[in-house]
CSV table of C-alpha atoms in Angstrom, one decimal:
chain,number,residue,atom,x,y,z
A,1419,MET,CA,102.9,90.5,87.6
A,1420,GLU,CA,99.6,91.1,89.3
A,1421,ILE,CA,99.6,91.4,93.0
A,1422,GLU,CA,97.2,88.4,93.6
A,1423,LYS,CA,99.5,86.0,91.8
A,1424,GLY,CA,102.6,87.7,93.4
A,1425,LYS,CA,101.1,87.3,97.0
A,1426,LYS,CA,101.1,83.5,96.6
A,1427,ILE,CA,104.8,83.7,95.6
A,1428,VAL,CA,105.5,85.9,98.6
A,1429,TYR,CA,103.6,83.4,100.9
A,1430,LYS,CA,105.8,80.5,99.6
A,1431,CYS,CA,108.9,82.5,100.3
A,1432,ILE,CA,107.8,83.3,103.8
A,1433,TYR,CA,106.9,79.5,104.3
A,1434,GLU,CA,110.4,78.4,103.1
A,1435,VAL,CA,112.1,80.7,105.5
A,1436,MET,CA,110.0,79.4,108.4
A,1437,GLN,CA,110.9,75.9,107.4
A,1438,ASN,CA,114.6,76.3,106.9
A,1439,MET,CA,115.9,79.0,109.3
A,1440,PRO,CA,116.8,78.1,112.9
A,1441,LYS,CA,114.4,79.7,115.5
A,1442,PHE,CA,117.3,81.3,117.4
A,1443,ALA,CA,118.4,83.4,114.5
A,1444,GLN,CA,118.0,87.3,114.7
A,1445,GLU,CA,115.4,89.3,112.7
A,1446,HIS,CA,118.1,90.5,110.2
A,1447,CYS,CA,119.0,86.9,109.4
A,1448,PHE,CA,115.4,86.1,108.7
A,1449,GLN,CA,115.2,89.2,106.5
A,1450,SER,CA,118.3,88.2,104.6
A,1451,ALA,CA,116.8,84.7,104.0
A,1452,LEU,CA,113.6,86.2,102.9
A,1453,ASP,CA,115.4,88.6,100.5
A,1454,TRP,CA,117.2,85.7,98.9
A,1455,GLU,CA,114.0,83.8,98.5
A,1456,LEU,CA,112.3,86.8,96.9
A,1457,LYS,CA,115.3,87.1,94.5
A,1458,GLN,CA,114.9,83.5,93.5
A,1459,HIS,CA,111.4,84.4,92.2
A,1460,ASN,CA,112.6,87.5,90.5
A,1461,LEU,CA,110.3,89.7,92.6
A,1462,ASN,CA,111.0,93.4,92.4
A,1463,PHE,CA,111.3,94.7,96.1
A,1464,THR,CA,113.0,97.4,98.2
A,1465,ILE,CA,114.4,96.9,101.7
A,1466,GLU,CA,113.6,99.6,104.1
A,1467,LYS,CA,112.1,101.8,101.4
A,1468,LYS,CA,111.7,105.4,102.8
A,1469,ILE,CA,108.1,106.5,102.9
A,1470,LYS,CA,107.9,110.3,103.6
A,1471,ILE,CA,105.6,111.4,106.4
A,1472,GLU,CA,104.2,114.9,106.1
A,1473,TYR,CA,102.2,116.9,108.7
A,1474,LYS,CA,99.0,118.3,107.3
A,1475,GLY,CA,100.2,117.4,103.9
A,1476,GLU,CA,102.5,120.4,103.8
A,1477,VAL,CA,105.6,119.9,106.2
A,1478,PHE,CA,107.9,117.0,105.9
A,1479,VAL,CA,108.5,115.4,109.4
A,1480,GLY,CA,110.3,112.2,108.8
A,1481,PHE,CA,110.2,108.7,107.3
A,1482,PHE,CA,108.6,105.4,107.8
A,1483,ARG,CA,110.9,102.4,106.8
A,1484,PRO,CA,108.9,99.2,106.3
A,1485,ASP,CA,111.2,96.0,106.2
A,1486,ILE,CA,110.4,95.1,102.6
A,1487,VAL,CA,108.1,96.6,100.0
A,1488,VAL,CA,107.3,94.2,97.1
A,1489,GLU,CA,106.3,96.1,94.0
A,1490,PHE,CA,103.8,94.7,91.6
A,1491,LYS,CA,102.3,96.2,88.5
A,1492,ASP,CA,98.9,97.1,90.0
A,1493,SER,CA,100.0,97.7,93.6
A,1494,ASN,CA,102.6,97.2,96.4
A,1495,LEU,CA,102.8,94.8,99.2
A,1496,VAL,CA,104.2,96.0,102.5
A,1497,LEU,CA,106.1,93.3,104.6
A,1498,GLU,CA,106.9,94.0,108.3
A,1499,LEU,CA,109.1,91.2,109.9
A,1500,LYS,CA,109.4,90.3,113.5
A,1501,ARG,CA,110.9,87.8,115.7
A,1502,GLY,CA,109.6,87.9,119.1
A,1503,LYS,CA,106.5,87.8,121.3
A,1504,GLU,CA,103.3,89.0,119.6
A,1505,LYS,CA,102.5,92.7,120.3
A,1506,ALA,CA,99.5,94.6,119.5
A,1507,ASP,CA,101.9,97.5,118.5
A,1508,ASP,CA,103.2,95.3,115.6
A,1509,GLU,CA,99.8,95.4,114.0
A,1510,CYS,CA,99.6,99.2,114.5
A,1511,GLN,CA,103.1,99.6,112.9
A,1512,LEU,CA,102.1,97.7,109.7
A,1513,GLU,CA,98.8,99.6,109.4
A,1514,SER,CA,100.7,102.8,109.8
A,1515,TYR,CA,103.1,101.9,107.0
A,1516,MET,CA,100.2,101.0,104.7
A,1517,THR,CA,98.2,104.1,105.6
A,1518,VAL,CA,101.2,106.5,104.9
A,1519,SER,CA,102.3,104.7,101.7
A,1520,GLY,CA,98.7,104.6,100.4
A,1521,HIS,CA,98.6,100.9,100.3
A,1522,LYS,CA,95.9,100.3,103.0
A,1523,ASP,CA,94.7,96.9,101.8
A,1524,LYS,CA,98.0,95.2,101.2
A,1525,GLY,CA,100.4,94.1,103.9
A,1526,ILE,CA,101.8,91.1,105.7
A,1527,LEU,CA,103.0,91.0,109.2
A,1528,VAL,CA,105.3,88.0,109.7
A,1529,ASN,CA,106.5,86.7,113.1
A,1530,PHE,CA,109.3,84.1,112.6
A,1531,LYS,CA,109.6,83.3,116.1
A,1532,VAL,CA,106.0,82.1,116.7
A,1533,LYS,CA,105.8,81.1,113.1
A,1534,LEU,CA,102.7,83.0,112.1
A,1535,PHE,CA,101.8,85.9,109.8
A,1536,TYR,CA,99.0,88.3,109.6
A,1537,LEU,CA,97.6,89.0,106.1
A,1538,ASN,CA,95.9,92.3,105.8
A,1539,VAL,CA,92.7,92.4,103.9
A,1540,GLY,CA,90.9,95.7,103.7
A,1541,MET,CA,92.4,96.9,107.1
A,1542,THR,CA,91.5,93.7,108.9
A,1543,LEU,CA,94.4,91.5,109.9
A,1544,LYS,CA,93.7,87.7,109.7
A,1545,LYS,CA,96.0,85.4,111.7
A,1546,HIS,CA,97.5,82.4,109.8
A,1547,PHE,CA,99.8,79.8,111.4
A,1548,HIS,CA,102.7,77.8,110.1
A,1549,LYS,CA,102.0,74.1,109.5
A,1550,GLU,CA,103.0,73.2,113.0
A,1551,LYS,CA,100.1,75.2,114.4
A,1552,GLN,CA,96.4,75.0,113.7
A,1553,LYS,CA,96.3,76.6,110.2
A,1554,GLY,CA,99.1,76.4,107.7
A,1555,ILE,CA,100.5,78.8,105.3
A,1556,GLN,CA,100.4,75.9,102.8
A,1557,GLN,CA,96.6,76.2,103.0
A,1558,ILE,CA,96.7,79.6,101.5
A,1559,VAL,CA,99.2,79.1,98.7
């Protein structure tokens, strides 16, 4: 499956979780629900995929572990999940994962508590709100 078609399915999965999960649930519960939704659409994904970090391209110094990496034929989509107040560090975290993984233009930061997500397009994060806010995910899918 091509990433452009796959992104629409991922948006629908995010929307379903936002619609059906209680707001008080913890982040791992939202992740489990999203995992279930992605499986229902037969998407190929990895939870907390280890992405190597090297210093100067020579010395291994550790790993990044994005919450979910959805794998498509032509590229990957990095998903970082949050449940809390919006923080600028969240955006930096997603951009770091994408930079290290080599997928600089494909990532989604989802915040289930405030029901919004950021879609990364060419290293510019664009905010989209759930239908209860001013813009809905359903306008994108």
